[in-house]
Short mmCIF file of C-alpha atoms in Angstrom, two decimals:
data_model
loop_
_atom_site.label_atom_id
_atom_site.label_comp_id
_atom_site.label_asym_id
_atom_site.label_seq_id
_atom_site.Cartn_x
_atom_site.Cartn_y
_atom_site.Cartn_z
CA MET X 273 134.72 161.17 66.73
CA ASP X 274 134.48 157.26 67.77
CA LEU X 275 137.92 156.23 67.54
CA ASN X 276 137.32 152.91 69.38
CA SER X 277 134.15 152.42 66.94
CA SER X 278 134.54 149.16 64.80
CA PRO X 279 136.12 149.22 61.24
CA SER X 280 133.72 150.50 58.89
CA SER X 281 133.33 150.85 54.87
CA ASN X 282 135.07 154.13 55.39
CA THR X 283 137.88 152.34 57.17
CA ILE X 284 141.39 152.06 54.68
CA PRO X 285 143.79 149.22 55.92
CA VAL X 286 146.82 150.41 55.21
CA VAL X 287 149.39 147.55 54.09
CA SER X 288 153.63 147.79 53.31
CA THR X 289 154.07 148.60 49.87
CA TYR X 290 157.30 146.28 49.68
CA ALA X 291 156.48 142.74 48.77
CA SER X 292 157.77 140.20 51.45
CA PRO X 293 159.92 137.22 49.94
CA PHE X 294 157.52 134.90 52.01
CA GLU X 295 154.28 136.14 51.06
CA SER X 296 152.18 136.85 47.66
CA PRO X 297 152.13 140.43 46.88
CA SER X 298 149.49 142.38 48.00
CA PRO X 299 146.36 142.90 45.96
CA LEU X 300 146.34 146.69 46.50
CA LEU X 301 149.45 146.70 44.30
CA ASN X 302 148.25 144.01 41.58
CA ASN X 303 148.92 146.38 38.52
CA ASP X 304 147.49 143.36 36.36
CA ALA X 305 144.13 143.21 37.89
CA ASN X 306 143.46 146.74 37.93
CA SER X 307 144.20 147.27 34.12
CA SER X 308 141.49 144.26 33.74
CA LYS X 309 139.11 146.74 35.28
CA GLY X 310 139.85 149.04 32.70
CA ARG X 311 142.23 151.68 34.88
CA LYS X 312 145.53 153.34 34.63
CA PRO X 313 148.31 151.08 36.42
CA LEU X 314 148.56 152.47 39.93
CA GLY X 315 152.38 152.65 39.45
CA LEU X 316 151.87 155.23 36.69
CA TRP X 317 149.83 157.49 39.05
CA PRO X 318 151.73 160.86 40.35
CA GLY X 319 151.49 160.54 44.11
CA MET X 320 152.23 156.77 44.23
CA TYR X 321 155.77 157.02 45.52
CA GLN X 322 154.84 158.46 49.25
CA SER X 323 153.95 155.99 51.78
CA PRO X 324 151.58 153.19 52.04
CA VAL X 325 149.07 155.20 53.55
CA THR X 326 149.19 157.35 49.97
CA ASN X 327 148.94 153.96 48.17
CA ALA X 328 145.97 152.55 50.18
CA LEU X 329 143.98 155.77 49.48
CA TRP X 330 144.71 156.33 45.97
CA GLU X 331 143.16 152.52 45.32
CA ALA X 332 140.28 153.39 47.35
CA ARG X 333 139.24 156.70 45.96
CA SER X 334 140.44 155.56 42.56
CA ASN X 335 137.20 156.60 40.80
CA ILE X 336 137.32 160.22 42.00
CA PHE X 337 141.19 160.66 41.29
CA GLU X 338 140.91 159.61 37.99
CA ARG X 339 138.37 162.23 37.17
CA LEU X 340 140.74 164.75 38.36
CA LEU X 341 143.60 163.34 36.57
CA ASP X 342 141.93 163.23 33.13
CA PRO X 343 138.86 165.84 33.61
CA PRO X 344 136.48 166.14 30.47
CA LYS X 345 137.38 168.71 28.36
CA ASP X 346 135.41 171.87 28.34
CA ALA X 347 133.41 170.60 31.47
CA PRO X 348 131.17 173.01 33.32
CA PRO X 349 131.41 173.95 37.00
CA GLN X 350 129.22 172.10 39.33
CA SER X 351 126.15 173.86 38.71
CA GLU X 352 124.77 173.34 42.45
CA LEU X 353 126.03 172.81 45.68
CA LEU X 354 125.14 169.54 47.64
CA THR X 355 124.90 169.85 51.71
CA LYS X 356 126.77 167.10 52.91
CA THR X 357 127.23 165.45 57.10
CA PRO X 358 130.74 165.55 58.39
CA SER X 359 130.10 161.24 58.43
CA GLN X 360 130.05 161.51 54.60
CA SER X 361 133.62 162.85 54.33
CA ARG X 362 134.74 160.61 57.79
CA THR X 363 137.47 158.32 56.97
CA THR X 364 140.11 156.13 59.14
CA ILE X 365 142.67 154.87 58.01
CA PHE X 366 144.25 151.60 59.91
CA TYR X 367 147.88 150.57 60.46
CA GLY X 368 148.23 146.78 61.37
CA PHE X 369 151.56 147.40 62.64
CA SER X 370 150.88 144.32 65.11
CA SER X 371 150.78 141.50 62.49
CA ASP X 372 152.58 143.35 59.45
CA TYR X 373 156.19 143.41 60.30
CA ILE X 374 157.27 145.10 56.78
CA LEU X 375 154.69 147.79 57.72
CA ARG X 376 156.40 148.36 61.25
CA GLU X 377 160.00 148.64 59.41
CA GLN X 378 158.44 151.18 56.84
CA TYR X 379 157.74 153.28 60.09
CA ARG X 380 160.03 152.66 62.70
CA ASP X 381 162.41 155.11 64.08
CA PRO X 382 165.61 154.18 65.96
CA TRP X 383 163.43 154.50 69.01
CA ASN X 384 161.14 151.98 68.09
CA GLU X 385 158.45 154.70 67.62
CA VAL X 386 156.12 155.55 64.51
CA ARG X 387 158.72 158.47 62.50
CA ILE X 388 156.64 161.49 62.81
CA GLY X 389 157.73 162.83 59.63
CA LYS X 390 156.42 160.29 57.60
CA LEU X 391 153.08 160.43 60.03
CA LEU X 392 153.07 164.29 59.00
CA GLU X 393 153.01 163.21 55.25
CA ASP X 394 150.21 160.88 55.84
CA LEU X 395 148.12 163.21 57.50
CA ASP X 396 148.54 165.49 54.86
CA ALA X 397 147.51 162.71 52.62
CA LEU X 398 144.42 161.86 54.49
CA ALA X 399 143.08 165.28 54.69
CA GLY X 400 143.36 166.06 50.68
CA THR X 401 141.11 162.65 50.40
CA ILE X 402 138.85 164.00 52.86
CA SER X 403 138.85 167.04 51.10
CA VAL X 404 138.31 165.35 47.84
CA LYS X 405 135.30 163.46 49.12
CA HIS X 406 133.29 166.62 50.59
CA CYS X 407 133.57 168.71 47.29
CA SER X 408 133.01 165.71 45.16
CA ASP X 409 129.41 165.86 43.19
CA ASP X 410 129.43 162.37 41.84
CA ASP X 411 128.87 163.66 38.74
CA SER X 412 131.42 162.74 35.97
CA THR X 413 130.29 165.42 33.21
CA THR X 414 130.96 168.24 35.79
CA ARG X 415 134.40 169.79 36.14
CA PRO X 416 136.37 168.92 39.50
CA LEU X 417 137.89 171.71 42.16
CA LEU X 418 141.36 172.32 42.58
CA LEU X 419 141.81 171.60 46.42
CA VAL X 420 145.37 172.87 47.86
CA THR X 421 146.32 172.85 51.81
CA ALA X 422 145.99 176.64 52.73
CA SER X 423 147.33 175.89 56.19
CA VAL X 424 148.05 173.27 58.71
CA ASP X 425 146.74 174.44 62.49
CA LYS X 426 148.92 173.14 65.64
CA ILE X 427 149.75 169.77 65.70
CA VAL X 428 149.90 168.05 68.96
CA LEU X 429 151.34 164.87 70.01
CA LYS X 430 149.64 163.87 73.02
CA LYS X 431 151.92 160.87 73.72
CA PRO X 432 154.60 158.39 72.22
CA ILE X 433 153.22 156.27 69.07
CA SER X 434 154.91 152.76 69.43
CA VAL X 435 155.53 151.30 66.59
CA ASP X 436 154.07 147.62 67.64
CA ILE X 437 150.60 148.38 68.59
CA ASP X 438 148.17 149.08 66.20
CA LEU X 439 147.42 152.70 64.93
CA LYS X 440 144.52 154.53 63.65
CA ILE X 441 143.54 157.99 62.27
CA VAL X 442 140.09 159.29 62.10
CA GLY X 443 139.27 162.49 59.99
CA SER X 444 136.24 164.31 58.49
CA VAL X 445 135.25 167.67 57.71
CA ILE X 446 134.18 169.70 60.58
CA TRP X 447 133.65 173.72 58.88
CA VAL X 448 133.29 174.82 55.94
CA GLY X 449 133.29 178.29 54.42
CA ARG X 450 132.42 179.74 51.16
CA SER X 451 135.79 178.32 49.62
CA SER X 452 137.65 176.97 52.46
CA ILE X 453 137.16 173.32 54.31
CA GLU X 454 138.46 172.67 57.92
CA ILE X 455 139.45 168.60 58.56
CA GLN X 456 140.58 167.36 61.84
CA LEU X 457 142.20 164.44 62.56
CA ASP X 458 142.94 162.00 65.51
CA VAL X 459 145.41 160.02 65.51
CA ALA X 460 144.84 156.77 68.51
CA GLN X 461 146.49 154.30 69.62
CA SER X 462 145.12 151.74 72.51
CA THR X 463 147.50 150.01 74.96
CA GLU X 464 144.69 148.00 76.70
CA GLU X 465 141.33 146.28 75.42
CA GLY X 466 138.81 148.88 76.55
CA SER X 467 140.56 151.97 77.18
CA ASP X 468 139.26 155.21 77.47
CA VAL X 469 138.85 157.64 74.11
CA SER X 470 140.96 160.13 75.81
CA ASP X 471 143.82 157.72 77.29
CA SER X 472 144.15 156.34 73.40
CA MET X 473 144.50 159.52 71.72
CA ALA X 474 147.85 160.13 70.63
CA LEU X 475 147.88 163.39 68.45
CA THR X 476 145.39 165.49 66.86
CA ALA X 477 145.20 168.29 63.82
CA ASN X 478 143.38 170.17 61.82
CA PHE X 479 144.43 171.17 58.30
CA ILE X 480 142.48 173.47 56.06
CA PHE X 481 141.99 173.47 52.04
CA VAL X 482 140.87 175.75 49.83
CA ALA X 483 139.12 175.40 46.92
CA ARG X 484 140.07 176.82 43.27
CA ASP X 485 138.52 176.76 40.30
CA SER X 486 140.41 174.01 37.93
CA LYS X 487 140.47 175.81 34.99
CA THR X 488 140.25 179.83 36.08
CA GLY X 489 141.83 179.46 39.18
CA LYS X 490 139.99 181.43 41.14
CA ALA X 491 138.12 180.85 44.21
CA ALA X 492 135.28 178.66 43.97
CA PRO X 493 132.13 177.43 46.34
CA VAL X 494 132.12 173.82 48.34
CA ASN X 495 129.44 171.68 49.32
CA ARG X 496 127.87 172.76 52.34
CA LEU X 497 128.43 171.14 56.03
CA SER X 498 125.40 170.17 57.83
CA PRO X 499 126.91 168.84 61.30
CA GLU X 500 124.30 166.18 62.88
CA THR X 501 125.28 165.46 66.61
CA ASP X 502 125.96 167.52 69.54
CA ARG X 503 129.93 166.87 69.33
CA GLU X 504 130.24 167.67 65.41
CA LYS X 505 128.13 170.92 66.38
CA PHE X 506 130.60 171.61 68.68
CA LEU X 507 133.64 171.42 66.56
CA PHE X 508 131.46 173.53 64.18
CA GLU X 509 131.34 176.05 66.30
CA LYS X 510 134.96 175.75 67.63
CA ALA X 511 136.04 176.05 64.10
CA GLU X 512 133.99 179.08 63.15
CA GLU X 513 135.43 180.53 65.90
CA ARG X 514 139.20 180.35 64.83
CA ASN X 515 138.28 181.34 61.32
CA ASN X 516 136.90 184.47 63.07
CA LEU X 517 139.89 184.63 64.93
CA ARG X 518 142.77 184.28 61.78
CA LYS X 519 140.36 187.05 59.93
CA ARG X 520 140.86 189.46 62.72
CA LYS X 521 144.68 189.20 62.36
CA ARG X 522 144.81 189.29 58.77
CA GLY X 523 142.56 192.43 59.10
CA GLY X 524 145.37 193.77 61.47
CA ASP X 525 142.78 194.49 64.29
CA ARG X 526 143.91 192.72 66.78
CA LYS X 527 145.88 194.70 69.74
CA GLU X 528 149.39 193.57 70.72
CA PHE X 529 150.48 192.33 74.21
CA GLU X 530 152.25 195.30 75.97
CA ASN X 531 155.80 193.80 76.16
CA GLY X 532 158.38 196.78 76.73
CA GLY X 533 159.40 195.71 72.92
CA VAL X 534 162.10 198.07 72.65
CA ASN X 535 164.02 196.94 75.96
CA ARG X 536 163.31 193.36 75.21
CA LEU X 537 165.22 193.86 71.65
CA GLU X 538 168.23 195.92 73.41
CA THR X 539 168.08 193.15 76.16
CA LEU X 540 168.66 190.23 73.36
CA LEU X 541 170.95 192.02 71.38
CA ALA X 542 173.36 193.38 74.76
CA GLU X 543 173.95 189.35 75.08
CA GLY X 544 174.93 189.26 71.53
CA ARG X 545 177.23 191.75 71.27
CA ILE X 546 179.50 190.37 74.51
CA PHE X 547 179.43 187.04 72.27
CA CYS X 548 180.68 189.03 68.86
CA ASP X 549 182.98 191.66 70.83
CA MET X 550 184.21 189.65 73.81
CA PRO X 551 183.44 186.13 73.44
CA ALA X 552 185.80 185.14 75.79
CA LEU X 553 183.43 186.79 78.51
CA ALA X 554 180.68 185.03 77.25
CA ASP X 555 178.16 183.32 79.38
CA ARG X 556 179.02 179.81 78.41
CA ASP X 557 175.58 178.66 79.15
CA SER X 558 174.49 180.89 76.26
CA ILE X 559 174.75 180.37 72.12
CA LEU X 560 174.75 182.18 68.96
CA LEU X 561 171.41 181.79 67.07
CA ARG X 562 173.52 181.19 64.29
CA ASP X 563 175.70 178.55 65.65
CA THR X 564 172.93 176.56 65.79
CA ARG X 565 171.69 176.45 62.08
CA LEU X 566 171.47 173.39 60.09
CA GLU X 567 170.57 173.29 56.20
CA ASN X 568 169.73 170.85 53.44
CA SER X 569 168.77 170.82 49.77
CA LEU X 570 166.99 168.93 46.93
CA ILE X 571 165.59 168.91 43.48
CA CYS X 572 161.38 168.09 43.96
CA GLN X 573 161.22 164.86 41.68
CA PRO X 574 157.97 163.99 40.07
CA GLN X 575 157.45 160.85 42.21
CA GLN X 576 156.85 163.90 45.11
CA ARG X 577 154.03 165.27 43.11
CA ASN X 578 150.15 165.39 43.90
CA ILE X 579 147.36 164.92 41.59
CA HIS X 580 147.74 168.73 40.73
CA GLY X 581 151.15 168.02 39.63
CA ARG X 582 152.51 170.24 42.24
CA ILE X 583 154.70 168.82 45.57
CA PHE X 584 152.61 166.86 48.65
CA GLY X 585 152.46 169.49 51.31
CA GLY X 586 152.89 166.40 53.70
CA PHE X 587 156.22 165.69 51.36
CA LEU X 588 157.28 169.29 52.85
CA MET X 589 156.35 169.00 56.17
CA HIS X 590 157.82 165.56 56.45
CA ARG X 591 161.67 167.09 55.09
CA ALA X 592 160.88 170.21 57.51
CA PHE X 593 160.38 167.46 60.59
CA GLU X 594 163.78 165.62 60.00
CA LEU X 595 166.00 169.09 59.89
CA ALA X 596 164.43 170.32 62.95
CA PHE X 597 164.94 167.19 64.47
CA SER X 598 168.28 166.77 63.56
CA THR X 599 168.83 170.47 64.64
CA ALA X 600 167.35 170.19 67.94
CA TYR X 601 169.52 166.60 68.03
CA ALA X 602 172.63 168.43 67.07
CA PHE X 603 171.75 171.51 69.24
CA ALA X 604 171.00 169.99 72.90
CA GLY X 605 173.87 166.61 72.65
CA MET X 606 170.68 164.29 73.50
CA VAL X 607 167.94 162.79 71.69
CA PRO X 608 164.93 165.36 71.41
CA CYS X 609 161.75 164.24 71.82
CA PHE X 610 158.85 166.19 69.42
CA LEU X 611 155.83 167.91 71.07
CA GLU X 612 153.70 169.92 68.14
CA VAL X 613 154.15 171.75 64.62
CA ASP X 614 152.91 175.55 65.10
CA HIS X 615 150.22 176.78 62.58
CA VAL X 616 151.64 176.85 59.26
CA ASP X 617 150.65 178.76 56.18
CA PHE X 618 151.28 177.24 52.94
CA LEU X 619 152.74 180.61 51.09
CA ARG X 620 153.69 179.37 47.78
CA PRO X 621 153.10 176.09 45.75
CA VAL X 622 155.71 174.32 44.90
CA ASP X 623 156.24 172.37 41.60
CA VAL X 624 158.35 169.36 40.17
CA GLY X 625 161.85 170.59 39.04
CA ASP X 626 161.71 173.22 41.66
CA PHE X 627 165.12 173.95 43.55
CA LEU X 628 164.08 173.69 47.70
CA ARG X 629 166.25 174.85 50.28
CA PHE X 630 165.74 173.93 53.63
CA LYS X 631 167.33 176.42 56.25
CA SER X 632 166.86 176.05 59.89
CA CYS X 633 167.77 177.21 63.50
CA VAL X 634 166.90 177.21 67.30
CA LEU X 635 165.12 180.10 67.21
CA TYR X 636 165.03 180.13 71.27
CA THR X 637 164.89 177.64 74.20
CA GLU X 638 162.44 177.80 77.36
CA LEU X 639 164.20 176.73 80.19
CA GLU X 640 161.77 177.40 83.40
CA ASN X 641 160.82 174.24 83.53
CA PRO X 642 164.17 171.74 84.28
CA ASP X 643 162.07 168.92 84.01
CA GLN X 644 160.98 169.66 80.45
CA PRO X 645 163.16 172.11 78.92
CA LEU X 646 161.59 173.30 75.52
CA ILE X 647 163.94 173.64 72.47
CA ASN X 648 161.91 175.91 69.61
CA VAL X 649 162.93 175.47 65.76
CA GLU X 650 162.66 177.50 63.12
CA VAL X 651 162.63 175.76 59.50
CA VAL X 652 162.48 178.22 56.45
CA ALA X 653 161.43 176.36 52.93
CA HIS X 654 163.06 178.30 50.11
CA VAL X 655 162.09 177.60 46.47
CA THR X 656 165.39 178.68 44.49
CA ARG X 657 166.30 179.67 41.24
CA PRO X 658 169.62 180.05 40.42
CA GLU X 659 168.93 181.12 36.62
CA LEU X 660 166.86 184.10 37.63
CA ARG X 661 168.90 184.41 41.46
CA SER X 662 166.27 184.47 43.20
CA SER X 663 164.63 183.02 46.02
CA GLU X 664 161.02 182.68 48.02
CA VAL X 665 160.03 181.39 50.98
CA SER X 666 157.49 178.95 50.55
CA ASN X 667 156.72 178.02 54.14
CA THR X 668 158.23 178.60 57.65
CA PHE X 669 157.80 175.69 59.96
CA TYR X 670 157.78 176.09 64.21
CA PHE X 671 158.59 172.50 65.98
CA THR X 672 158.95 172.39 69.37
CA PHE X 673 160.86 169.60 71.17
CA THR X 674 161.56 168.69 74.80
CA LEU X 675 164.52 165.72 75.73
CA ARG X 676 163.36 162.26 75.87
CA PRO X 677 163.10 160.89 79.71
CA GLU X 678 165.86 158.11 78.71
CA ALA X 679 168.12 161.37 77.62
CA LYS X 680 167.87 163.66 80.23
CA ALA X 681 168.31 160.50 82.70
CA MET X 682 171.87 160.21 80.69
CA LYS X 683 172.83 163.81 80.49
CA ASN X 684 175.87 164.16 83.18
CA GLY X 685 175.44 167.43 84.13
CA LEU X 686 175.01 169.28 80.51
CA ARG X 687 171.63 171.35 80.64
CA ILE X 688 170.17 173.44 77.65
CA ARG X 689 172.13 176.55 76.45
CA SER X 690 169.98 179.61 76.06
CA VAL X 691 170.20 181.08 72.43
CA VAL X 692 171.21 184.56 71.92
CA PRO X 693 170.94 186.69 68.59
CA ALA X 694 174.08 188.76 66.62
CA THR X 695 171.75 190.85 64.48
CA GLU X 696 168.91 192.94 65.15
CA GLU X 697 166.99 191.08 62.21
CA GLU X 698 167.45 188.25 64.49
CA ALA X 699 166.34 189.53 67.90
CA ARG X 700 163.06 190.76 66.06
CA ARG X 701 162.21 187.30 64.80
CA ILE X 702 162.90 185.48 68.45
CA LEU X 703 160.37 188.60 69.67
CA GLU X 704 157.48 187.84 67.37
CA ARG X 705 157.67 184.19 67.85
CA MET X 706 157.35 184.61 71.49
CA ASP X 707 154.65 186.85 71.29
CA ALA X 708 152.97 184.66 68.42
CA GLU X 709 153.24 181.96 70.95
CA ALA X 710 151.69 184.50 74.07
CA LEU X 711 148.77 185.32 71.53
CA GLN X 712 148.07 181.65 70.85
CA ARG X 713 147.56 180.72 73.97
CA HIS X 714 145.74 183.79 74.94
CA ASP X 715 143.39 182.84 71.73
CA GLN X 716 143.36 179.31 73.04
CA VAL X 717 141.82 180.12 76.18
CA ASN X 718 139.01 182.43 75.10
CA ILE X 719 138.24 179.94 72.46
CA GLN X 720 137.78 176.84 74.86
#
């Protein structure tokens, strides 16, 4: 993807969603103008209360989204699949941070950088729009597909993202299967004119969507993809390899690394028993996993729903990230610096009115490199139904943080502690996560 290309018709400018007292309201939010075109007022559409990006995307794709909101009754499914190119779905969103001070304030964090949780929400919204563009047959008489976020591959932050410099996200479909779509999103922020693309790349993410028939709920075929450039063909091949790898993992034919599982489990538990049985003799450089926990709860509101009436996957990532950040902050006693989100599977849809509980903990730390200690935080989202006395896992998120450079300079002898389990279940979770990380590193080397 050419991140330095000039704006095109597929570039969507992002504007602040709060009117300035010194300026006229944005035309993007002018409901009277929209009503005059016979469209529903934007303020009445679901998903319009999330972020400036969501607002811009809804406006830019209004014709498609209106058909999804109000599909023809008894409409037939798409009769013939189309073949599309990545360029047909490629979409860019542009944040004019340097000139829009209200937009800056909507995205600013306490350290004058972009709020990562809010950016994760935007990435999901853009990926959803791109999936709709690829799957649309431009025929208002056919039944639209139900497209849902199935998973998110590892999201990696390559450099800090300033809130004072213009930002651009470029995304397109890079691979399709029978009913699944992989979308790659690249976030770029250049600090100098004419800087190299690799130097301007700030974050990369891959989203996987699956298509369902909106009437039957069964898997539905999607339009085919025909990559044109060498870069597009390369991305398609790598995505195909990742898809085959996921299938092998689901099939259970992967051979686990020989890591002496029983001995490792016993070693972890031995450290935890000292804390439980002889706390006065416990290692002061360690802490029990249960003592790192945080939790918050919420009722899912209509303002957080997507066009299908369910809760945005991006909203869940946003809330999970902010709890993970708080957990790492309280654990380290210093401001953490986000590095990456590991692969996320969306196991259960979350509906309006659901009682959602996020539970977090520091699962383990990696202290081999004193200059970049790693804090691995687990956040589990539960859909809880008190009236049924039930609780189901919707998502499990794994975030990795380190310490900000200025925080490390001020730590005054403080050091990051090791985390030890108190129960066998906690020890197994730690080892499973460590082994999953080792497998992923192994797989990435093989795919490259």
